[in-house]
Each structure stands twice: as C-alpha cells, then as structure tokens.
PDB file of C-alpha atoms in Angstrom:
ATOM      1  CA  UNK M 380      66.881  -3.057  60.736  1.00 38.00           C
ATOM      2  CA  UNK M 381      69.453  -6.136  60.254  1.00 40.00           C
ATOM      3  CA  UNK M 382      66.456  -8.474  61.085  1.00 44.00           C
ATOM      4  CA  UNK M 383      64.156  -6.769  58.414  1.00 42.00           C
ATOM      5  CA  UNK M 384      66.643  -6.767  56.196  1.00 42.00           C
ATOM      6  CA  UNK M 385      67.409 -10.540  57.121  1.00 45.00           C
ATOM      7  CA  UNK M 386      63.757 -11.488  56.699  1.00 45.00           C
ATOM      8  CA  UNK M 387      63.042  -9.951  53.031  1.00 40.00           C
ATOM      9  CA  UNK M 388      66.085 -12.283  51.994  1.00 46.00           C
ATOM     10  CA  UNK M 389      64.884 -15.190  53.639  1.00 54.00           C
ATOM     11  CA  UNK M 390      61.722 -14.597  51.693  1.00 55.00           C
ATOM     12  CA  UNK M 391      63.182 -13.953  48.142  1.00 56.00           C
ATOM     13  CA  UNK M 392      65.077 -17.167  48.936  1.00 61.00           C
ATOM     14  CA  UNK M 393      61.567 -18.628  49.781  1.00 64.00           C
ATOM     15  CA  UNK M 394      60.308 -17.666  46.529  1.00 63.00           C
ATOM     16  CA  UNK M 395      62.960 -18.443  43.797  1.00 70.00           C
ATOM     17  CA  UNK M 396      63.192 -22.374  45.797  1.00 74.00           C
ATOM     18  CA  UNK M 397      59.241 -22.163  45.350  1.00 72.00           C
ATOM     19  CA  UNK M 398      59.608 -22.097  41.788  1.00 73.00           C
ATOM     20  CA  UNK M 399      61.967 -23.464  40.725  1.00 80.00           C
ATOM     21  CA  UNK M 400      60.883 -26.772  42.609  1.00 80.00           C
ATOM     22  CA  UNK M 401      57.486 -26.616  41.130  1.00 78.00           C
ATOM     23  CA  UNK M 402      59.298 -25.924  37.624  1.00 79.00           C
ATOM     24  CA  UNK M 403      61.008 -29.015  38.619  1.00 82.00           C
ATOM     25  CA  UNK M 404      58.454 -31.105  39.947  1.00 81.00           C
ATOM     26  CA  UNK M 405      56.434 -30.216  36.545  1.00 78.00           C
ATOM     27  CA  UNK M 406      59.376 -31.642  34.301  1.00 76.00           C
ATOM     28  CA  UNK M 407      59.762 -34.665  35.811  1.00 78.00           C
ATOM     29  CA  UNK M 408      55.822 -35.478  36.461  1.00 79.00           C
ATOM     30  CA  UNK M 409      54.952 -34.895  32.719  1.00 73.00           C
ATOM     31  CA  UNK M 410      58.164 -36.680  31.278  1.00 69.00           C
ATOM     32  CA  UNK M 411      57.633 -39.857  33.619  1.00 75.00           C
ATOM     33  CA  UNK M 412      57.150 -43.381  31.607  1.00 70.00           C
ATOM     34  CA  UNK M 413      56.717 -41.108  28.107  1.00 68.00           C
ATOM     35  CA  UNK M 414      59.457 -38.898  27.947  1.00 64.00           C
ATOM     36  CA  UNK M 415      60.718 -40.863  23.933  1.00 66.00           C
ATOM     37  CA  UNK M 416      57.856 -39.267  22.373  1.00 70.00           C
ATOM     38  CA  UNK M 417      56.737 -35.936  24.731  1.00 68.00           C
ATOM     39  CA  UNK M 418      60.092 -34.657  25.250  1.00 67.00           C
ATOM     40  CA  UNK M 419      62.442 -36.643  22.550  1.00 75.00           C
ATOM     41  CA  UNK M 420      64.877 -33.341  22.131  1.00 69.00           C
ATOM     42  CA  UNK M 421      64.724 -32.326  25.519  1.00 71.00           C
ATOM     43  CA  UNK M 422      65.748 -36.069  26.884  1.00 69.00           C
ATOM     44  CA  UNK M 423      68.178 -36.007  24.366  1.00 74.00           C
ATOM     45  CA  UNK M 424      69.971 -33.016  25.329  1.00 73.00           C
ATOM     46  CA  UNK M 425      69.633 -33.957  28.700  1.00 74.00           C
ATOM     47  CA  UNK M 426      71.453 -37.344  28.515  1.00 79.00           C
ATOM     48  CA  UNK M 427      74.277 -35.767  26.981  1.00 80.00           C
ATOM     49  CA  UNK M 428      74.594 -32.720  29.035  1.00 82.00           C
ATOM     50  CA  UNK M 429      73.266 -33.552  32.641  1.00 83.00           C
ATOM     51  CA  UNK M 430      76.271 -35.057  34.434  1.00 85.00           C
ATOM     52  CA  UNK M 431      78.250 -31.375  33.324  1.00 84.00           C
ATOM     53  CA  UNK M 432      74.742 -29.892  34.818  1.00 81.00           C
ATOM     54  CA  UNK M 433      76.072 -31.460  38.100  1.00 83.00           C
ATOM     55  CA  UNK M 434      79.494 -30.527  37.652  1.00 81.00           C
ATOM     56  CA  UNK M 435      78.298 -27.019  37.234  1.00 77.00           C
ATOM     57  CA  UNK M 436      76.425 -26.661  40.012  1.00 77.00           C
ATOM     58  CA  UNK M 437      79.440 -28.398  42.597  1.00 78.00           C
ATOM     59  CA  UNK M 438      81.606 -25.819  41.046  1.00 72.00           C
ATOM     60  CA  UNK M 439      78.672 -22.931  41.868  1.00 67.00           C
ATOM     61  CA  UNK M 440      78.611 -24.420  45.308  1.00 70.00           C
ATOM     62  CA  UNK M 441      82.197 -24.628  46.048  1.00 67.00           C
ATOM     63  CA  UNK M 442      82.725 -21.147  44.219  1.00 61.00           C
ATOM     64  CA  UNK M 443      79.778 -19.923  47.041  1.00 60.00           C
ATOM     65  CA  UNK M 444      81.017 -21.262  50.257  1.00 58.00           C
ATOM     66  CA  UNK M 445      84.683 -20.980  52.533  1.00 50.00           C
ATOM     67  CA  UNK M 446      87.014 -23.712  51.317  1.00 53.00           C
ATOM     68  CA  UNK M 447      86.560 -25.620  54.509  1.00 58.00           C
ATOM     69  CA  UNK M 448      86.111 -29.705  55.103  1.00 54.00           C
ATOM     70  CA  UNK M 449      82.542 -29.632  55.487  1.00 58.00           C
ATOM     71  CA  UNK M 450      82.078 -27.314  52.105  1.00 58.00           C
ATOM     72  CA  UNK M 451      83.846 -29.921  50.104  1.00 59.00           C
ATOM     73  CA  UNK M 452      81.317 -32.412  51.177  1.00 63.00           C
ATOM     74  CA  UNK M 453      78.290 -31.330  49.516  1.00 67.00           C
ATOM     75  CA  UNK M 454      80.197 -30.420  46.040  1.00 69.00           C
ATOM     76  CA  UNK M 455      82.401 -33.606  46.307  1.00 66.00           C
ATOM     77  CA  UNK M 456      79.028 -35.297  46.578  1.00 70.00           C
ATOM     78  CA  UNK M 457      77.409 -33.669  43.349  1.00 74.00           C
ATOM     79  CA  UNK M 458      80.631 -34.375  41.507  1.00 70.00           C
ATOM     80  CA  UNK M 459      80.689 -38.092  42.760  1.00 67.00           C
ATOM     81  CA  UNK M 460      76.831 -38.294  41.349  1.00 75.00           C
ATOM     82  CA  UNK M 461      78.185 -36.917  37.796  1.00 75.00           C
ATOM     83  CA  UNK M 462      81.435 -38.805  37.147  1.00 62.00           C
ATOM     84  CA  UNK M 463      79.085 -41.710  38.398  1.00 65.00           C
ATOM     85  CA  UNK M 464      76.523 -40.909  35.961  1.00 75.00           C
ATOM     86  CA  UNK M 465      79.141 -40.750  33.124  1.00 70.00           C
ATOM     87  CA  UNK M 466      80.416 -43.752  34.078  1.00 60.00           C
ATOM     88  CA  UNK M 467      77.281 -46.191  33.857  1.00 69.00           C
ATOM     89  CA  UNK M 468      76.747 -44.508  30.650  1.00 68.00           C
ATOM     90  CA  UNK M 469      77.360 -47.692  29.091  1.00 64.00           C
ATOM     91  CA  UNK M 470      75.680 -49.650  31.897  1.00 68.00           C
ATOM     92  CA  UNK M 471      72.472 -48.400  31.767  1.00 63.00           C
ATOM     93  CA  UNK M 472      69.756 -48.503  28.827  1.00 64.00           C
ATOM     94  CA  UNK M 473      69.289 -44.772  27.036  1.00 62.00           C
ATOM     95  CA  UNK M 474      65.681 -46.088  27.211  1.00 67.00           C
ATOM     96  CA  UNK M 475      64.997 -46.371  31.173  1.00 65.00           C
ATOM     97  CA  UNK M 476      67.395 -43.769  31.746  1.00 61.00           C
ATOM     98  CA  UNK M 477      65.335 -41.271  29.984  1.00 67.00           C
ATOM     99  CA  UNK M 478      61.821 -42.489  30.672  1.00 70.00           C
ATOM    100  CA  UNK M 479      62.364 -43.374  34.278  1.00 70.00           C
ATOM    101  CA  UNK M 480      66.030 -42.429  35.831  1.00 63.00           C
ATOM    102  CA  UNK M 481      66.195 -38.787  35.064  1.00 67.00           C
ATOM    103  CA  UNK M 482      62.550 -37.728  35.885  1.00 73.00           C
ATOM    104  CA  UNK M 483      61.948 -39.524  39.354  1.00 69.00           C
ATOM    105  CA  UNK M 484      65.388 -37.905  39.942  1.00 68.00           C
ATOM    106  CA  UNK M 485      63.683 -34.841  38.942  1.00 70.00           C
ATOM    107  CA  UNK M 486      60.835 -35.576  41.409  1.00 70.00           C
ATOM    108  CA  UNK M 487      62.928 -36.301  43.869  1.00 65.00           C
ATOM    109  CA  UNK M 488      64.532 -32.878  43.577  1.00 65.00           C
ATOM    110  CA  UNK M 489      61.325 -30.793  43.047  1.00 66.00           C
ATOM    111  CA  UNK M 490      59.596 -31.874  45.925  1.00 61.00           C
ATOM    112  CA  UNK M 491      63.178 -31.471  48.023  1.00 60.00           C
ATOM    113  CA  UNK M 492      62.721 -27.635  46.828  1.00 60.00           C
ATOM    114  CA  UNK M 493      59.826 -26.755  47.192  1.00 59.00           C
ATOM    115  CA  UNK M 494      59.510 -28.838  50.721  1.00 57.00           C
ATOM    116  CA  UNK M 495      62.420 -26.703  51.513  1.00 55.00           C
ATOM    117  CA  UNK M 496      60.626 -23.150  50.400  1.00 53.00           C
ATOM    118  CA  UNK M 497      59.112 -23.181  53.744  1.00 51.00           C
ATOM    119  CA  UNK M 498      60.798 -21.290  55.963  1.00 49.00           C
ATOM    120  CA  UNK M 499      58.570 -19.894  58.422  1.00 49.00           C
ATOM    121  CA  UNK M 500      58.393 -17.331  61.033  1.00 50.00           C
ATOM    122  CA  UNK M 501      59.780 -20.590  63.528  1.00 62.00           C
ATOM    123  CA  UNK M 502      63.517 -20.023  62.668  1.00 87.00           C
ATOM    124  CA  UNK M 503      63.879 -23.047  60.365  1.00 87.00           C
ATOM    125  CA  UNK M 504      65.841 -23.107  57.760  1.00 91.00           C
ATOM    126  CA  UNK M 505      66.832 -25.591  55.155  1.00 86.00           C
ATOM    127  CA  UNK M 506      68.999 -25.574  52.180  1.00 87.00           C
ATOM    128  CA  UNK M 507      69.085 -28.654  49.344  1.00 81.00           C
ATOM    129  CA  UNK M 508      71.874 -28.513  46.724  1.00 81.00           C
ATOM    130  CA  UNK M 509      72.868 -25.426  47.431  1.00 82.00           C
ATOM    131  CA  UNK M 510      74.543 -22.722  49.790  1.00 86.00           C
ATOM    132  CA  UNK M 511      72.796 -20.820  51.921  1.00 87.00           C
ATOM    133  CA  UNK M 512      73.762 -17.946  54.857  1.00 91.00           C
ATOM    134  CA  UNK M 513      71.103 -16.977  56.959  1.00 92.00           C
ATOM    135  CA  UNK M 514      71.244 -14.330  60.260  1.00 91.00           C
ATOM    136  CA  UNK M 515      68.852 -13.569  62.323  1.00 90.00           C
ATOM    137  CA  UNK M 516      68.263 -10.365  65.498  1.00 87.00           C
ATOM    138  CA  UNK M 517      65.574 -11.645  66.972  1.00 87.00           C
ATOM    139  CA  UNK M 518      65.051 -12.630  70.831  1.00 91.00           C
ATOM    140  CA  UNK M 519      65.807 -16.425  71.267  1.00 94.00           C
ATOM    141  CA  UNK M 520      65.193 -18.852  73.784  1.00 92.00           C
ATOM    142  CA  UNK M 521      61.624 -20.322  75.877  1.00 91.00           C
ATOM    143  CA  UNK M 522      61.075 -16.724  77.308  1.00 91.00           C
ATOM    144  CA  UNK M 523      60.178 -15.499  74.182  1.00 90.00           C
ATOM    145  CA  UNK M 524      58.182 -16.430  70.408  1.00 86.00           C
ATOM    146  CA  UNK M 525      61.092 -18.501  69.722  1.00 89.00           C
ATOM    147  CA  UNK M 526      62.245 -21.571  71.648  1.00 92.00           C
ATOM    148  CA  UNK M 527      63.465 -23.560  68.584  1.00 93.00           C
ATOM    149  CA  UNK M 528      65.830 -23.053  65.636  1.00 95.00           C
ATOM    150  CA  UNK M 529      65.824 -25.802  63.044  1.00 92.00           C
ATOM    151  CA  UNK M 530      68.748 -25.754  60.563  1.00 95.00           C
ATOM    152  CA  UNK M 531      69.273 -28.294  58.263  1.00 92.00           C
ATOM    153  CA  UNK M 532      71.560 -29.018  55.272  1.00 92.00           C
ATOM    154  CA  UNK M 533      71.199 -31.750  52.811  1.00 88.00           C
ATOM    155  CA  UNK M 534      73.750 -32.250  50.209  1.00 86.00           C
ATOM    156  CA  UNK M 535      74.351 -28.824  50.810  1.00 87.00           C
ATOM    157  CA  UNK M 536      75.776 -26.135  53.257  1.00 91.00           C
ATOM    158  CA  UNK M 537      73.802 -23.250  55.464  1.00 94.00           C
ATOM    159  CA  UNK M 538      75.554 -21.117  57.416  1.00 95.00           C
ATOM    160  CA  UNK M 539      74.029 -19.495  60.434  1.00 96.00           C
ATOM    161  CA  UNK M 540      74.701 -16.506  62.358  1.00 96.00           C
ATOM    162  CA  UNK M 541      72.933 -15.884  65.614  1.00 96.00           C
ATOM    163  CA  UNK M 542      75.785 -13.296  67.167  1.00 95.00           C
ATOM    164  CA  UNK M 543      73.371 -10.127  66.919  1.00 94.00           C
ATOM    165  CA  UNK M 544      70.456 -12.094  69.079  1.00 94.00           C
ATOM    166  CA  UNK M 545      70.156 -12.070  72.404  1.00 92.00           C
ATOM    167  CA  UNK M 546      69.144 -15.317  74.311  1.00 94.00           C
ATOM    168  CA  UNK M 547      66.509 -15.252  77.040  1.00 92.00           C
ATOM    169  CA  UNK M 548      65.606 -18.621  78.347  1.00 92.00           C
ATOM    170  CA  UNK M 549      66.329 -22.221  77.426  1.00 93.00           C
ATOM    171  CA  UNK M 550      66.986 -22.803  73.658  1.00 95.00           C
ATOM    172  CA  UNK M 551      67.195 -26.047  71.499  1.00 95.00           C
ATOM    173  CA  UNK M 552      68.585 -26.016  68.265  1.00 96.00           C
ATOM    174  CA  UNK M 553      67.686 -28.956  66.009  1.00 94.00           C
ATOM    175  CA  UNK M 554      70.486 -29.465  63.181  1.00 96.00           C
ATOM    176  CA  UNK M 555      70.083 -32.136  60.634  1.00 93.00           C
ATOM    177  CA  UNK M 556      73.610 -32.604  58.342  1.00 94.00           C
ATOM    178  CA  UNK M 557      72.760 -35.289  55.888  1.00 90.00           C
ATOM    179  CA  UNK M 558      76.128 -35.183  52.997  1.00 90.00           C
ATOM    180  CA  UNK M 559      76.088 -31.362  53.549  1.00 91.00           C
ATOM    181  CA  UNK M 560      77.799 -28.918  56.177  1.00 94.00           C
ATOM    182  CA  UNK M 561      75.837 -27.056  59.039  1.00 96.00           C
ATOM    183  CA  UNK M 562      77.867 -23.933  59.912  1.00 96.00           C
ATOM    184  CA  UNK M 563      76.477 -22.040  63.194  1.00 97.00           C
ATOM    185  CA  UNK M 564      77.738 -18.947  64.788  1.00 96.00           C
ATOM    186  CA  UNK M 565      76.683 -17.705  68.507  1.00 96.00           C
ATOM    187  CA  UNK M 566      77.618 -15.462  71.115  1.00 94.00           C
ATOM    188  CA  UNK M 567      80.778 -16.426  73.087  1.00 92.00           C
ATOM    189  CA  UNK M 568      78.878 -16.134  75.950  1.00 91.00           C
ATOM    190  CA  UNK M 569      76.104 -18.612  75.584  1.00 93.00           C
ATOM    191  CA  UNK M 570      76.031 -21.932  77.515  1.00 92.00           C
ATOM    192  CA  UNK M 571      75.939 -24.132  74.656  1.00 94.00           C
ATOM    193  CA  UNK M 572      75.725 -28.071  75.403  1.00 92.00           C
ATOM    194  CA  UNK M 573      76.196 -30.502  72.220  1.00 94.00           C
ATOM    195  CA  UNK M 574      74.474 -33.860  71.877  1.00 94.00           C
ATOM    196  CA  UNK M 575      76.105 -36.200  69.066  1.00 92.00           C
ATOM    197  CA  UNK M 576      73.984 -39.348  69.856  1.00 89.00           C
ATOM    198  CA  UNK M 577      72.697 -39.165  66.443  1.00 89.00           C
ATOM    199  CA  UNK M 578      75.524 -38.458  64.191  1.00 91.00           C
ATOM    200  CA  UNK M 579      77.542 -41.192  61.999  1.00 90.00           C
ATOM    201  CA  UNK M 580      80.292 -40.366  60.132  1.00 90.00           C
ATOM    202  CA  UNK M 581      79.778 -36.737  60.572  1.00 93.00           C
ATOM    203  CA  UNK M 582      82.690 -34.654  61.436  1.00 93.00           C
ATOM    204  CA  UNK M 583      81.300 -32.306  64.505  1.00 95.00           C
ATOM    205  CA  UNK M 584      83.879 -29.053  65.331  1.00 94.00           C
ATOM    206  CA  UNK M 585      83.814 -26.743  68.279  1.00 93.00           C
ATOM    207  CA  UNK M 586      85.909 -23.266  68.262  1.00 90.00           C
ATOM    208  CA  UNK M 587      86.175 -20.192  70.041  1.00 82.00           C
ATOM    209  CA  UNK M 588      86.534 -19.007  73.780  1.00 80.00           C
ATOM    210  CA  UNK M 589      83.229 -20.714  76.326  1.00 77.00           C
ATOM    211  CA  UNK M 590      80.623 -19.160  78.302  1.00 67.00           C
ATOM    212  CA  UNK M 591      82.503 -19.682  82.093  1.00 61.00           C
ATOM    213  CA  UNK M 592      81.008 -21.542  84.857  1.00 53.00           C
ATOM    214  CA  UNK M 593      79.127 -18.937  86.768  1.00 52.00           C
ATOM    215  CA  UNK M 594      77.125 -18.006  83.430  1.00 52.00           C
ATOM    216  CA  UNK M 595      73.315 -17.920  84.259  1.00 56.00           C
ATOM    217  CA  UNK M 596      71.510 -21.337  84.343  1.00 61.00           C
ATOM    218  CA  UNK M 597      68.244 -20.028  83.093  1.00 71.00           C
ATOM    219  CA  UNK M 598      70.309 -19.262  80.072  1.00 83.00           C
ATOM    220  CA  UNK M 599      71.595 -22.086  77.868  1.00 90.00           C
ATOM    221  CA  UNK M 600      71.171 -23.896  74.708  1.00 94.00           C
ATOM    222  CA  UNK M 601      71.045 -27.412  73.418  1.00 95.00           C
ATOM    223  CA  UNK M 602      72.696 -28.776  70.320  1.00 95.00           C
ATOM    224  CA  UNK M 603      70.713 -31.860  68.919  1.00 96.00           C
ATOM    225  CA  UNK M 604      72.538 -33.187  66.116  1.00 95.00           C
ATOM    226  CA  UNK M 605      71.257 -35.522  63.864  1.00 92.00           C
ATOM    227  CA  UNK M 606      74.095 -36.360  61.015  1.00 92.00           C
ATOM    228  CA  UNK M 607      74.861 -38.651  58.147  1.00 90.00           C
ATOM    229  CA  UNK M 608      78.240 -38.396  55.991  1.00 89.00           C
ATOM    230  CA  UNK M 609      77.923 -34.563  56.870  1.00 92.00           C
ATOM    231  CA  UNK M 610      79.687 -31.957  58.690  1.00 95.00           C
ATOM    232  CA  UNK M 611      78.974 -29.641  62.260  1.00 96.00           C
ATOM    233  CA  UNK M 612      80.833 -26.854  62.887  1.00 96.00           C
ATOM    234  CA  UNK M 613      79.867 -24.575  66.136  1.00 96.00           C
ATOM    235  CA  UNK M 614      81.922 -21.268  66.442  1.00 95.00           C
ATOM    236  CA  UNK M 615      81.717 -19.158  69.675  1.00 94.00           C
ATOM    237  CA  UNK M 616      82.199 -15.659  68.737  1.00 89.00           C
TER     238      UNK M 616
END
C-alpha cells in the first residue's frame, strides 16, 4: 500500500513539473528577441518584480525542507541570483534584459522542468528549484527489476527514503548534487560503500549505526557521487 501510495505522488509530481515547464518553456520561446512589443506589460512587470519572484520561492524552499547545511544551499543560491539581479539593475540595459536575459533564463528553466518530469518506473528521481521527498517499498538491488536508483538535486533538495525496501543483490545508487542537497535514508543494516571521486566542494555526511562485518556479501550497495557546490547526506536508520 505505502508503495502505491508512493507512486500516485510521484506521478502528480510528474504532472504539475510537466506543465508547468512547458508553460515555461512557452513564455520564454515566444518572448525571445521581441518581447518590447509582444509582451511590453508582461516584461515590464517582470523586471520589476522577478528578483522578489526568487526571493519567494528560496523562502518556499527553506519554509519546505529541515533547517540543515545542505537545505540552506539551494535557497542561499536562489537568494544570491536575486540580490544579484537587483544589483546589476543599473548594469545591465532594460533592453537586453528583457528581450534576451529573462527569456533564455526562462528556457533554461522550462526545459530543466520538464526534463525533470520524467521519473520513470527506474527509481530516478530529480528535483530542480525545488524540494522534493520521495519513498519507495519496492525490492532493490541486481536480483530484482531494480538495480539502479538515480537521485539527483540541482539547485534544489530531494530527500529519499529507502528504509521500508528490502535489498536483494548488488545495488548502485547514482547521486548527482549540483548547488542543491541529496538527503538519503537506508536500512541500518545495508553494506553501503561511498565513492567521492567526483565531488568538489560538496559537503558529504555519514550518520547512524553500520551494517557489521559478517553482513552478507551478495548484499551491498554503492554510493557514486557526483557533486558541485552541493551537499550528501547518508543516514543509516
């Protein structure tokens, strides 16, 4: 029942990312190179009001997630982005920021979504700009449909819990933490091993009691990290 009830939110999520990156990805396409005379009052409105936009949506972010190290990264980042933008007010034309700055930022973030809708049956998850929990029941591991969880956070956080599934076989687990927080959760028994070859600047965490050293070979999982100015944190429950 949890993992049914686990999949028809992962599908709404799905959904609402589907649209509104295609919403997105429509704005920014159509106001490209002729936004002065298509959308004058909406580029208007926008210069004055998008950096608070920003603001909002750190606050959302922070509001959503634990007050931990790695959940200030992704808001801190938003907020850095908005007090920048307010900043180079002066620096920057009105002109080319509304006809080229703001919608191939808009692009940028529309394809991001909607790239990120995907979440298929292959345990990946991703979130963009936002914070995201996700928990799953289902058998894991190369003796079963499942040999490989993806997780990935950019500029955002997701928090994983795999504590209700059971692990059957070799495992890897593919994390990518680029300015946003990857938060996973597994059984205290699982022989986790972490590989950090590909993090910089990322702050990586490890908690909670280890699998001893008679746990079952056949049994174990492997941490690939990939990280940039983001945050790992592995919990053993």
């Amino acid at each position: 029942m949890a993992g049914a009830g686990g999949r028809t939110g992962g599908r709404g999520g799905q959904r609402s990312r589907l649209w509104l990156g295609l919403a997105v990805l429509i704005v920014g396409s159509f106001a490209l190179g002729d936004s002065t005379h298509r959308v004058r009052a909406a580029a208007d409105w926008l210069s004055s009001w998008w950096p608070w936009l920003l603001l909002a949506l750190a606050l959302l972010n922070l509001l959503r997630s634990a007050i931990t190290p790695g959940s200030l990264i992704a808001p801190g980042l938003l907020a850095a982005l908005a007090l920048g933008g307010l900043a180079a007010a002066h620096g920057i034309s009105a002109r080319n920021l509304a006809d080229f700055v703001a919608p191939a930022a808009l692009i940028v973030v529309g394809l991001a979504l909607v790239l990120s809708s995907h979440e298929t049956e292959s345990h990946q998850w991703t979130r963009v700009l936002a914070t995201g929990r996700v928990r799953t029941a289902d058998g894991l591991g190369s003796r079963t449909d499942t040999s490989q969880v993806v997780l990935r956070a950019i500029a955002g956080e997701l928090r994983a819990d795999l504590t209700d599934s059971f692990l059957d076989g070799s495992l890897t687990v593919q994390v990518t933490a680029v300015a946003g927080h990857v938060h996973l959760t597994v059984p205290r028994d699982w022989p986790v091993t972490v590989r950090t070859a590909g993090t910089v600047l990322t702050r990586v965490s490890d908690t909670g009691p280890r699998a001893g050293t008679d746990a079952d070979t056949a049994r174990e999982v492997g941490l690939h990290l990939l990280g940039l100015a983001g945050a790992f944190s592995l919990v053993r429950a």
